[in-house]
XYZ file of C-alpha atoms in Angstrom:
711
model
C 24.598 15.658 -162.143
C 27.124 14.336 -159.601
C 29.562 16.934 -158.316
C 33.266 16.101 -158.233
C 33.421 15.842 -154.458
C 30.277 13.640 -154.383
C 31.797 11.113 -156.789
C 35.052 10.989 -154.812
C 33.201 10.482 -151.514
C 31.026 7.782 -153.078
C 34.071 5.786 -154.178
C 35.915 6.391 -150.884
C 32.918 5.013 -148.954
C 33.734 1.479 -150.167
C 37.378 1.838 -151.276
C 39.597 3.497 -148.650
C 42.624 3.052 -150.952
C 41.049 4.978 -153.836
C 43.488 6.785 -156.142
C 41.910 10.113 -155.237
C 44.354 12.343 -157.103
C 44.009 10.360 -160.349
C 40.210 10.263 -160.018
C 40.075 14.053 -159.567
C 42.374 14.478 -162.553
C 40.134 12.261 -164.742
C 37.038 14.251 -163.720
C 38.596 17.576 -164.739
C 40.269 16.121 -167.866
C 36.997 14.678 -169.211
C 34.987 17.811 -168.368
C 37.462 20.048 -170.245
C 37.787 17.634 -173.201
C 34.024 17.490 -173.777
C 33.793 21.255 -173.251
C 30.595 22.707 -174.707
C 29.363 19.450 -176.305
C 25.680 18.710 -175.674
C 23.583 15.550 -175.379
C 20.335 15.076 -177.346
C 18.513 16.235 -174.197
C 20.392 19.546 -174.235
C 22.375 18.620 -171.104
C 26.181 19.038 -171.097
C 27.779 15.977 -172.722
C 30.009 15.519 -169.674
C 26.890 14.560 -167.687
C 26.904 11.224 -169.572
C 30.381 9.907 -168.593
C 29.712 11.208 -165.091
C 26.449 9.221 -164.829
C 28.212 6.121 -166.205
C 30.862 6.516 -163.496
C 28.074 6.878 -160.915
C 26.398 3.639 -162.075
C 29.679 1.733 -161.698
C 30.337 3.325 -158.301
C 26.915 2.042 -157.161
C 28.265 -1.461 -157.860
C 31.451 -0.629 -155.905
C 33.908 -1.194 -158.743
C 37.558 -0.204 -158.333
C 38.774 3.334 -159.015
C 40.432 2.452 -162.362
C 37.026 1.282 -163.648
C 35.479 4.583 -162.504
C 38.284 6.577 -164.169
C 37.756 4.629 -167.415
C 34.050 5.484 -167.254
C 34.870 9.202 -166.981
C 37.199 8.959 -169.996
C 35.313 6.407 -172.114
C 34.112 8.861 -174.813
C 37.099 11.208 -174.827
C 39.044 9.517 -177.659
C 35.932 8.841 -179.757
C 34.256 12.253 -179.424
C 36.990 14.830 -178.730
C 40.405 15.821 -180.105
C 42.243 13.771 -177.449
C 43.969 10.523 -178.453
C 45.115 7.352 -176.708
C 48.694 8.598 -176.538
C 47.542 11.537 -174.424
C 45.469 9.209 -172.198
C 48.536 7.005 -171.692
C 50.748 9.964 -170.748
C 48.232 11.307 -168.227
C 46.746 8.104 -166.773
C 49.125 5.235 -167.533
C 49.086 2.029 -169.597
C 46.299 0.178 -167.765
C 43.680 2.907 -168.121
C 44.797 3.606 -171.697
C 44.121 -0.042 -172.616
C 40.710 0.062 -170.918
C 39.709 3.267 -172.740
C 40.898 1.782 -176.045
C 38.729 -1.284 -175.388
C 35.517 0.761 -175.096
C 36.357 3.109 -177.998
C 34.633 2.307 -181.298
C 36.676 1.736 -184.442
C 36.545 4.350 -187.187
C 33.956 3.425 -189.810
C 35.215 1.270 -192.660
C 34.628 3.197 -195.874
C 32.423 1.397 -198.373
C 31.315 -1.254 -195.869
C 27.802 -1.828 -194.560
C 26.552 -0.609 -191.189
C 26.235 -4.266 -190.168
C 29.903 -4.891 -191.028
C 30.981 -1.899 -188.916
C 28.762 -3.054 -186.041
C 30.268 -6.549 -186.228
C 33.851 -5.246 -186.280
C 33.203 -3.015 -183.247
C 31.619 -5.914 -181.378
C 34.620 -8.088 -182.264
C 36.999 -5.424 -180.894
C 34.947 -5.106 -177.696
C 34.979 -8.873 -177.119
C 38.725 -9.183 -177.696
C 39.390 -6.338 -175.245
C 36.970 -7.912 -172.754
C 38.835 -11.232 -172.947
C 41.897 -9.409 -171.606
C 40.075 -7.330 -168.990
C 36.427 -7.780 -168.002
C 36.217 -4.141 -166.855
C 36.005 -3.071 -170.516
C 32.612 -4.766 -170.795
C 31.466 -3.439 -167.406
C 32.051 0.153 -168.574
C 30.329 -0.576 -171.905
C 27.267 -2.010 -170.133
C 26.996 1.014 -167.825
C 27.402 3.272 -170.877
C 24.573 1.462 -172.680
C 22.376 1.494 -169.552
C 22.577 5.280 -169.231
C 22.009 5.740 -172.978
C 18.858 3.603 -172.753
C 17.631 5.504 -169.686
C 17.835 8.720 -171.722
C 16.783 7.352 -175.141
C 13.479 9.260 -175.088
C 15.431 12.429 -175.989
C 16.357 10.978 -179.400
C 13.757 12.188 -181.905
C 14.676 9.884 -184.811
C 12.399 6.840 -184.415
C 14.515 4.560 -186.640
C 17.653 5.395 -184.676
C 15.877 4.659 -181.380
C 14.643 1.316 -182.739
C 18.116 0.382 -184.008
C 19.751 1.174 -180.650
C 17.037 -0.730 -178.776
C 17.304 -3.850 -180.964
C 21.084 -3.828 -180.533
C 20.623 -3.506 -176.768
C 18.108 -6.354 -176.647
C 20.096 -8.704 -178.880
C 23.656 -7.987 -177.702
C 24.118 -5.930 -174.533
C 21.315 -7.350 -172.368
C 22.432 -10.968 -173.010
C 26.060 -9.954 -172.321
C 24.946 -8.614 -168.933
C 23.328 -11.981 -168.211
C 26.538 -13.760 -169.231
C 28.182 -11.869 -166.368
C 25.295 -12.764 -164.045
C 24.203 -9.103 -163.801
C 20.470 -9.817 -163.831
C 19.508 -6.361 -162.513
C 21.232 -4.698 -165.461
C 19.943 -7.257 -167.953
C 16.355 -6.866 -166.760
C 16.460 -3.059 -166.987
C 18.063 -3.122 -170.460
C 15.426 -5.610 -171.640
C 12.536 -3.514 -170.405
C 13.898 -0.175 -171.639
C 14.405 -1.703 -175.105
C 10.966 -3.317 -175.058
C 9.389 0.071 -174.270
C 10.847 1.475 -177.510
C 10.321 -1.556 -179.772
C 6.803 -2.591 -178.674
C 5.312 0.288 -176.633
C 1.664 -0.751 -177.136
C 2.270 -4.370 -176.126
C 4.258 -3.278 -173.070
C 1.523 -0.849 -171.993
C -1.076 -3.602 -172.394
C 0.972 -5.967 -170.203
C 1.464 -3.253 -167.570
C -2.309 -2.699 -167.443
C -2.890 -6.434 -166.994
C -0.240 -6.535 -164.252
C -1.923 -3.664 -162.420
C -5.239 -5.525 -162.543
C -3.536 -8.706 -161.321
C -1.939 -6.853 -158.389
C -5.338 -5.574 -157.284
C -6.868 -9.052 -157.562
C -3.985 -10.939 -155.909
C -2.868 -8.514 -153.196
C -4.383 -10.676 -150.448
C -3.094 -13.869 -152.088
C 0.476 -12.554 -151.932
C 0.310 -11.607 -148.266
C -1.507 -14.807 -147.251
C 1.058 -16.990 -149.034
C 4.010 -15.205 -147.394
C 2.302 -15.453 -143.981
C 1.669 -19.215 -144.335
C 5.277 -19.914 -145.367
C 6.595 -17.738 -142.504
C 4.459 -19.709 -140.017
C 5.815 -23.005 -141.391
C 9.446 -21.856 -141.039
C 8.914 -20.216 -137.623
C 7.819 -23.582 -136.211
C 11.252 -24.958 -137.163
C 12.973 -21.789 -135.879
C 14.387 -21.045 -139.335
C 15.318 -17.399 -139.872
C 14.341 -16.353 -143.405
C 13.437 -13.359 -145.543
C 10.460 -13.990 -147.840
C 9.239 -11.643 -150.526
C 7.001 -11.761 -153.565
C 8.340 -10.820 -156.985
C 6.676 -9.943 -160.239
C 7.967 -10.748 -163.713
C 8.912 -7.765 -165.875
C 6.821 -6.990 -169.001
C 9.519 -8.178 -171.418
C 9.961 -11.467 -169.553
C 6.173 -12.017 -169.657
C 6.071 -11.263 -173.395
C 8.870 -13.771 -174.063
C 7.012 -16.475 -172.111
C 3.830 -15.782 -174.058
C 5.769 -16.178 -177.323
C 7.563 -19.371 -176.297
C 4.489 -21.069 -174.805
C 1.975 -19.618 -177.317
C -0.421 -18.683 -174.512
C -2.452 -15.672 -173.423
C -1.543 -13.517 -170.416
C -4.253 -15.169 -168.308
C -2.793 -18.629 -169.002
C 0.624 -17.846 -167.479
C 0.950 -19.390 -164.029
C 4.244 -17.895 -162.832
C 3.813 -14.136 -163.229
C 3.990 -13.812 -159.451
C 6.673 -15.769 -157.626
C 8.313 -15.938 -154.207
C 11.936 -15.840 -153.065
C 13.114 -17.254 -149.733
C 16.515 -15.999 -148.527
C 18.474 -17.912 -145.879
C 21.863 -17.773 -144.185
C 23.334 -21.189 -145.033
C 23.181 -23.703 -147.889
C 21.941 -26.445 -145.532
C 18.976 -24.215 -144.647
C 18.009 -24.066 -148.345
C 17.629 -27.833 -148.623
C 15.835 -28.043 -145.261
C 13.281 -25.425 -146.352
C 12.822 -27.224 -149.685
C 12.037 -30.445 -147.808
C 9.545 -28.700 -145.517
C 7.705 -27.122 -148.449
C 7.534 -30.407 -150.374
C 6.192 -32.181 -147.275
C 3.539 -29.534 -146.686
C 2.423 -28.818 -150.270
C 2.131 -30.810 -153.494
C 4.953 -30.021 -155.885
C 4.499 -29.875 -159.675
C 6.543 -32.686 -161.319
C 9.247 -31.620 -163.744
C 9.507 -28.119 -162.276
C 12.291 -28.679 -159.706
C 15.791 -27.419 -160.541
C 18.881 -27.539 -158.331
C 21.229 -24.757 -159.410
C 23.089 -24.907 -156.094
C 24.767 -28.248 -156.781
C 25.057 -27.429 -160.514
C 25.346 -23.626 -160.922
C 24.579 -21.926 -164.225
C 27.654 -20.939 -166.290
C 27.331 -17.316 -165.087
C 27.605 -18.466 -161.443
C 23.877 -18.286 -160.587
C 22.875 -20.578 -157.690
C 19.380 -21.277 -156.347
C 16.767 -23.975 -155.818
C 13.651 -23.628 -157.989
C 10.389 -25.443 -157.349
C 6.713 -25.019 -158.216
C 4.013 -25.923 -155.669
C 0.266 -25.972 -155.296
C 0.539 -23.394 -152.518
C -1.239 -22.492 -149.276
C -4.434 -21.293 -150.966
C -4.475 -23.932 -153.716
C -2.772 -21.672 -156.260
C 0.201 -22.755 -158.348
C 3.237 -20.744 -157.179
C 6.899 -20.634 -158.195
C 9.433 -20.478 -155.353
C 13.173 -19.767 -155.438
C 15.296 -20.640 -152.405
C 18.861 -19.380 -151.929
C 21.292 -17.789 -149.478
C 21.702 -14.029 -149.098
C 25.086 -14.192 -150.810
C 23.628 -16.223 -153.689
C 20.935 -13.571 -154.046
C 23.556 -10.862 -154.490
C 25.249 -13.081 -157.082
C 21.888 -13.564 -158.834
C 21.222 -9.818 -159.083
C 24.735 -8.410 -159.407
C 26.760 -11.231 -160.958
C 30.417 -10.328 -161.372
C 29.815 -7.093 -159.436
C 29.179 -9.181 -156.310
C 32.872 -10.146 -156.232
C 33.833 -6.488 -155.879
C 31.158 -5.919 -153.202
C 32.411 -8.899 -151.176
C 36.020 -7.779 -151.830
C 36.888 -11.179 -153.265
C 40.007 -11.472 -155.396
C 39.010 -11.135 -159.038
C 41.308 -12.193 -161.853
C 40.530 -9.678 -164.591
C 40.983 -12.171 -167.452
C 40.025 -15.410 -165.712
C 38.422 -17.480 -168.497
C 36.778 -19.886 -166.068
C 35.145 -17.045 -164.133
C 33.671 -15.594 -167.342
C 32.858 -18.757 -169.256
C 30.031 -17.084 -171.167
C 32.476 -14.600 -172.699
C 34.910 -17.376 -173.614
C 32.143 -19.231 -175.489
C 31.596 -16.162 -177.668
C 35.341 -15.878 -178.305
C 35.301 -19.477 -179.552
C 32.645 -18.459 -182.102
C 34.846 -15.512 -183.112
C 37.795 -17.856 -183.637
C 35.775 -20.075 -186.014
C 33.854 -17.405 -187.959
C 35.125 -16.350 -191.379
C 33.243 -13.058 -191.799
C 32.430 -10.333 -189.189
C 28.706 -10.340 -190.066
C 28.583 -14.135 -189.720
C 30.183 -13.870 -186.271
C 27.653 -11.249 -185.175
C 24.649 -13.319 -186.315
C 25.984 -16.500 -184.675
C 26.651 -14.616 -181.435
C 23.173 -13.053 -181.342
C 21.586 -16.488 -181.649
C 23.885 -17.934 -178.974
C 23.093 -15.181 -176.470
C 19.541 -14.157 -177.233
C 17.696 -17.466 -176.881
C 16.634 -19.214 -173.670
C 18.948 -21.913 -172.362
C 18.681 -25.644 -171.700
C 21.111 -27.392 -169.359
C 22.407 -30.864 -170.207
C 25.156 -33.098 -168.845
C 28.199 -34.926 -170.181
C 28.684 -38.597 -169.140
C 31.109 -37.261 -166.481
C 28.402 -35.023 -165.004
C 29.724 -31.698 -166.353
C 27.002 -29.120 -167.015
C 26.724 -27.720 -170.553
C 24.380 -24.815 -171.339
C 22.936 -24.530 -174.848
C 20.241 -22.406 -176.530
C 16.737 -23.880 -176.406
C 16.202 -26.023 -179.503
C 19.832 -27.214 -179.539
C 20.632 -30.639 -180.987
C 23.435 -33.186 -180.381
C 25.865 -31.543 -182.822
C 25.539 -28.282 -180.863
C 26.458 -30.207 -177.725
C 29.381 -31.961 -179.462
C 30.981 -28.743 -180.723
C 30.387 -27.097 -177.343
C 32.469 -29.807 -175.653
C 35.293 -29.708 -178.244
C 35.671 -28.912 -181.938
C 37.289 -32.314 -182.631
C 34.399 -34.170 -180.974
C 31.950 -32.246 -183.141
C 33.929 -32.780 -186.342
C 34.210 -36.555 -185.792
C 30.646 -37.136 -184.529
C 28.993 -40.237 -186.027
C 26.104 -40.634 -183.573
C 24.693 -39.784 -180.155
C 23.278 -41.373 -177.033
C 20.761 -39.352 -175.033
C 20.025 -40.823 -171.600
C 21.820 -44.041 -172.705
C 19.626 -44.514 -175.805
C 20.784 -44.091 -179.404
C 19.019 -41.055 -180.882
C 19.020 -39.318 -184.301
C 21.087 -36.151 -184.721
C 17.925 -34.050 -185.168
C 16.841 -34.795 -181.547
C 16.031 -31.609 -179.586
C 17.842 -31.700 -176.233
C 15.881 -31.069 -173.022
C 16.844 -29.896 -169.543
C 18.575 -32.648 -167.588
C 19.473 -34.861 -170.580
C 22.726 -36.808 -170.342
C 24.407 -36.694 -173.734
C 27.201 -38.925 -175.027
C 28.723 -38.259 -178.450
C 29.899 -41.254 -180.477
C 32.955 -40.447 -182.602
C 34.892 -41.978 -185.488
C 38.456 -41.467 -186.656
C 37.684 -39.129 -189.555
C 36.083 -35.744 -190.093
C 32.570 -36.450 -191.434
C 31.126 -32.909 -191.659
C 28.578 -32.431 -194.440
C 26.379 -29.488 -195.601
C 23.359 -31.303 -194.073
C 24.845 -30.582 -190.646
C 23.855 -26.923 -190.968
C 20.233 -28.095 -190.671
C 21.131 -30.147 -187.567
C 22.700 -27.342 -185.525
C 21.725 -23.920 -184.217
C 24.561 -22.686 -181.960
C 27.023 -20.093 -183.169
C 30.069 -22.234 -182.455
C 28.730 -25.364 -184.171
C 27.549 -23.519 -187.282
C 30.749 -21.463 -187.499
C 32.877 -24.639 -187.270
C 30.761 -26.431 -189.889
C 30.804 -23.461 -192.275
C 34.545 -23.005 -191.792
C 35.186 -26.632 -192.720
C 32.850 -26.444 -195.728
C 34.528 -23.214 -196.886
C 37.961 -24.835 -196.587
C 36.756 -27.922 -198.446
C 35.246 -25.782 -201.204
C 38.462 -23.742 -201.400
C 40.516 -26.921 -201.834
C 38.257 -28.024 -204.694
C 38.502 -24.579 -206.306
C 42.297 -24.645 -205.996
C 42.402 -27.973 -207.840
C 40.091 -26.585 -210.509
C 42.155 -23.395 -210.814
C 45.404 -25.303 -211.202
C 43.872 -27.559 -213.847
C 42.551 -24.536 -215.776
C 45.840 -22.601 -215.817
C 47.931 -25.673 -216.662
C 45.603 -26.588 -219.542
C 45.552 -23.006 -220.812
C 49.355 -22.875 -220.920
C 49.434 -26.320 -222.540
C 46.948 -25.224 -225.221
C 49.174 -22.234 -225.974
C 52.239 -24.521 -226.032
C 53.876 -22.529 -223.269
C 55.879 -24.170 -220.479
C 54.255 -23.755 -217.028
C 56.953 -23.866 -214.309
C 57.683 -22.732 -210.749
C 59.427 -19.686 -212.211
C 56.268 -18.875 -214.177
C 54.223 -19.022 -210.956
C 56.664 -16.658 -209.185
C 56.333 -14.113 -211.994
C 52.519 -14.327 -211.926
C 52.470 -13.821 -208.144
C 54.498 -10.623 -208.503
C 52.464 -9.322 -211.472
C 49.115 -9.830 -209.742
C 50.225 -9.109 -206.156
C 49.297 -12.586 -204.883
C 50.566 -14.281 -201.726
C 51.354 -17.764 -202.996
C 50.363 -20.447 -205.491
C 47.316 -21.411 -203.388
C 46.081 -17.825 -203.647
C 46.639 -17.912 -207.416
C 44.819 -21.204 -208.008
C 41.919 -20.204 -205.724
C 41.351 -16.921 -207.588
C 41.353 -18.727 -210.932
C 39.067 -21.463 -209.592
C 36.448 -19.067 -208.252
C 36.524 -16.838 -211.336
C 38.204 -13.790 -209.750
C 41.144 -14.144 -212.136
C 40.938 -15.304 -215.765
C 43.808 -17.424 -217.065
C 43.784 -15.757 -220.482
C 44.498 -12.451 -218.735
C 47.469 -14.056 -216.985
C 48.939 -15.311 -220.262
C 48.472 -11.932 -221.946
C 50.251 -10.231 -219.027
C 53.259 -12.512 -219.580
C 53.085 -12.698 -223.364
C 51.354 -9.574 -224.748
C 52.112 -10.654 -228.301
C 49.932 -13.751 -227.916
C 46.628 -13.796 -229.783
C 44.326 -16.151 -227.899
C 41.815 -18.062 -229.979
C 38.131 -17.668 -229.278
C 37.859 -21.241 -228.033
C 40.504 -20.603 -225.422
C 38.682 -17.544 -224.215
C 35.854 -19.797 -223.020
C 37.700 -19.801 -219.739
C 36.161 -16.351 -219.139
C 32.878 -18.144 -218.596
C 34.207 -19.085 -215.169
C 32.983 -15.664 -214.090
C 29.529 -17.174 -214.371
C 30.410 -19.246 -211.298
C 30.343 -16.063 -209.230
C 27.165 -14.874 -210.911
C 25.405 -18.164 -210.161
C 26.464 -17.930 -206.534
C 24.982 -14.462 -206.301
C 21.778 -15.720 -207.941
C 21.630 -18.541 -205.426
C 21.710 -16.043 -202.578
C 18.515 -14.473 -203.903
C 16.573 -17.772 -204.012
C 13.942 -17.901 -201.284
C 14.003 -21.705 -201.016
C 17.342 -23.484 -201.070
C 17.299 -26.753 -202.983
C 15.359 -25.439 -205.997
C 16.646 -24.328 -209.375
C 16.420 -20.543 -209.991
C 13.338 -19.740 -212.058
C 11.562 -22.986 -211.166
C 7.777 -22.559 -210.969
C 6.490 -23.209 -207.451
C 3.149 -22.929 -205.645
C 2.545 -22.467 -201.921
C -0.137 -24.907 -200.757
C -3.411 -23.297 -199.636
C -4.098 -26.126 -197.181
C -1.275 -25.115 -194.830
C -0.041 -21.738 -196.183
C 3.695 -22.149 -195.502
C 5.595 -19.012 -194.540
C 9.373 -18.439 -194.390
C 10.733 -20.053 -191.248
C 8.336 -23.026 -191.346
C 9.843 -26.477 -191.803
C 8.763 -27.338 -195.361
C 8.949 -29.924 -198.144
C 8.529 -29.562 -201.912
C 6.323 -32.157 -203.647
C 5.855 -32.638 -207.389
C 2.067 -32.832 -207.762
C 0.593 -34.114 -211.026
C -1.175 -31.375 -212.956
C -0.171 -28.724 -210.388
C 3.619 -28.609 -210.525
C 5.850 -28.129 -207.487
C 3.870 -27.591 -204.266
C 5.457 -26.273 -201.056
C 3.856 -27.680 -197.886
C 4.554 -27.347 -194.166
C 6.088 -30.740 -193.357
C 3.410 -31.452 -190.707
C 0.523 -30.648 -193.068
C -2.350 -33.140 -192.804
C -2.814 -33.132 -196.591
C 0.775 -34.305 -197.063
C 0.219 -37.151 -194.630
C -2.881 -38.261 -196.530
C -1.001 -38.445 -199.837
C 1.011 -41.592 -200.437
C 4.115 -39.648 -201.306
C 6.505 -41.079 -203.861
C 9.896 -40.201 -202.397
C 11.277 -39.601 -205.870
C 8.828 -36.682 -206.136
C 9.975 -35.048 -202.891
C 12.664 -32.351 -202.971
C 14.540 -31.431 -199.800
C 14.211 -27.654 -199.422
C 14.693 -25.029 -196.740
C 14.239 -21.279 -196.559
C 17.271 -19.105 -197.143
C 17.902 -15.348 -196.978
C 14.160 -14.764 -196.538
C 14.690 -11.975 -193.988
C 15.999 -9.747 -196.775
C 12.864 -10.192 -198.916
C 9.936 -7.792 -199.144
C 7.466 -10.458 -200.287
C 4.306 -10.953 -198.199
C 2.942 -14.404 -197.354
C -0.583 -15.317 -196.307
C -1.072 -16.815 -192.844
C -4.442 -18.093 -191.614
C -5.477 -17.753 -187.979
C -8.535 -18.375 -185.834
C -9.247 -15.784 -183.142
C -11.804 -15.964 -180.335
C -12.672 -12.478 -179.032
C -15.095 -11.255 -176.404
C -18.437 -9.948 -177.691
C -17.962 -6.371 -176.492
C -18.117 -2.945 -178.100
C -14.770 -2.136 -179.681
C -13.368 -5.681 -179.642
C -13.362 -6.084 -183.435
C -11.842 -2.627 -183.893
C -9.165 -3.448 -181.330
C -8.347 -6.666 -183.202
C -7.873 -4.757 -186.461
C -5.751 -2.057 -184.782
C -3.415 -4.596 -183.162
C -2.815 -6.344 -186.486
C -2.150 -2.993 -188.178
C 0.295 -1.871 -185.469
C 2.141 -5.164 -185.933
C 2.863 -4.116 -189.551
C 0.455 -6.714 -190.918
C -2.628 -6.433 -193.116
C -5.973 -8.282 -193.017
C -6.663 -9.869 -196.421
C -9.839 -11.684 -195.498
C -12.088 -11.968 -192.446
C -14.917 -14.415 -191.769
C -16.992 -14.698 -188.578
C -17.555 -18.446 -188.139
C -19.507 -18.380 -184.861
C -21.105 -15.802 -182.610
C -22.955 -15.905 -179.294
C -23.628 -13.567 -176.388
C -20.097 -13.950 -175.042
C -17.718 -14.573 -177.943
C -16.979 -14.191 -181.653
C -15.028 -16.860 -183.548
C -13.223 -15.346 -186.522
C -11.068 -16.837 -189.289
C -8.532 -14.350 -190.626
C -6.062 -14.252 -193.499
C -3.206 -11.850 -192.743
C -0.034 -10.751 -194.563
C 3.263 -11.592 -192.859
C 6.934 -11.503 -193.868
C 8.073 -14.664 -192.091
C 7.529 -16.879 -189.041
C 9.084 -14.336 -186.641
C 6.734 -11.626 -187.910
C 3.780 -14.026 -187.656
C 4.646 -14.937 -184.042
C 4.951 -11.252 -183.201
C 1.391 -10.682 -184.468
C 0.124 -13.632 -182.383
C 1.787 -12.382 -179.198
C 0.429 -8.871 -179.796
C -3.082 -10.324 -180.067
C -2.639 -12.443 -176.945
C -1.826 -9.379 -174.842
C -5.238 -7.837 -175.638
C -7.933 -8.016 -172.977
C -10.479 -8.719 -175.761
C -8.699 -11.830 -177.101
C -9.428 -15.175 -175.445
C -7.531 -17.453 -177.809
C -5.469 -17.338 -181.017
C -4.398 -20.331 -183.098
C -2.948 -20.950 -186.531
C -5.114 -22.711 -189.088
């Protein structure tokens, strides 16, 4: 644990103008406030804020950030309040501490709701001062470094998933790749320990095999640059286990099929040197087409700059090379922290500097519910990115798999709302086109808002989906208001009672409603029954049974709740369906429903060969998609073919991996066997496509598995 004098000296080493008296005061204040509190490890609780302060001091952040780190848990976990913080440390630090302090739990609300509200508060505070997020990231980093002391497995998993899905991507948004990489790997070690250990073993084997390759490659490149008298630092780098696992999932390949596990970085003094070295390498070695990226001329949104290329290198091996200046390298590893290290002026709430944070705030602005905002944000941050261009050459980053509507809403909400078509690379394309790196995208617009429910299937980004849902909610609300007004007016008319503005005012007071829109909406959606309104105004009235039919509007709500439980949207509740054995669709697959004579409604994967063979009558096809399937406990059958090495223990290993992945083998058939390999067809239980892909990746990390494919 850092001593008081050590922390002060550490900060003074890079900040001669440190507020030493205030820093000393914060140290003592926090230590006394936390008193005898203990961490899960048994260490004094004060060791945690002290370590968080130490992490931030390593990045050379200003003294107010360090003070906030020392105080960040005081309000949440001790008897001290923000008023006391303000009196002792001033407004600025009080606001920073408030930003990192969690909200009190909302009684009667779900854990997910509370998580979403806390995330919302953090983001709003971050938009005003980026240091709030810096303290929160350092806090999470230390908690993950010490997570092994938590005994509750479910709690560890929950914290790790939250770290992987929210905090690690936030670190990347600030360009802090060092922090992101460590958070990723620490989370991965908790969530998938067996897979991570397997990858580490394979990496160790690869290091032993390729040790000479690494040194020979560096030596050859050094010789090439020395001839041109170019001063450079060259080093080999190895992908982290989590990064390797993600690549295996995305590319659906085995460990041995990955070509860029080992890479090389060349660091130079000037930008001109970067392009000169790139030219020399491309002259000397064959470069792999489609693998060159220039992030110097077009930096990533988080400020990352570098040249990336892939070559058939000095010893005829495919190698990935990154070329950048020393300063760019600091930016790549440290992100926003590099500005403090280089003592550059940093505007705390500069939206342009922290564009990634502003994009999330735009999602927040459009989202109706906290949980919806959280889900949209996870998707926006967690997925890999593609980089596309506007007709003016502006760079837009989007999640991989994004479509034109995602691009349109990213540029501006009005452009998205009025989109009637798209040009990709000067050619008219359908709205379901998946955008690729380097595409130039032009959105064609009309004069009117043309949003439809179908657009939810043509978009994946948080902002686009939040905007579309917001519009659809507003449109639905307008229709319900019209319905509600019609119902109440007719009910009064049937009772031969005058319905006037004065009547509305009385109803608003009686039922504590804001305005007439609120009244009509509540009647329209079934929250308020018109007969109840009349009885509140005229208790002597005896409503006839026929007039009480209005109560049936409550069924509207019930039907909506039923709809939420349907696994496939587009079908009537209770409809008899069958999942086709030819393709075994699972939740997450793109599917169609086909009315088959003598069999009923069959659900197929839309790429199923059997579907292509059938001359489908379009009138028999129903447009369906999965909905709310992640909340279901139902198992689905997936068929796979696995090729494993013919060694002792290989079949047992296969079974163990599937079991550890929370799956079950329903059926197993060995289709071929020779001295080297088994070919096995398996039927396994899975929850959805994500679960299925997790099983595949787990299998691909095994040294016994040569290939896995879906049948």
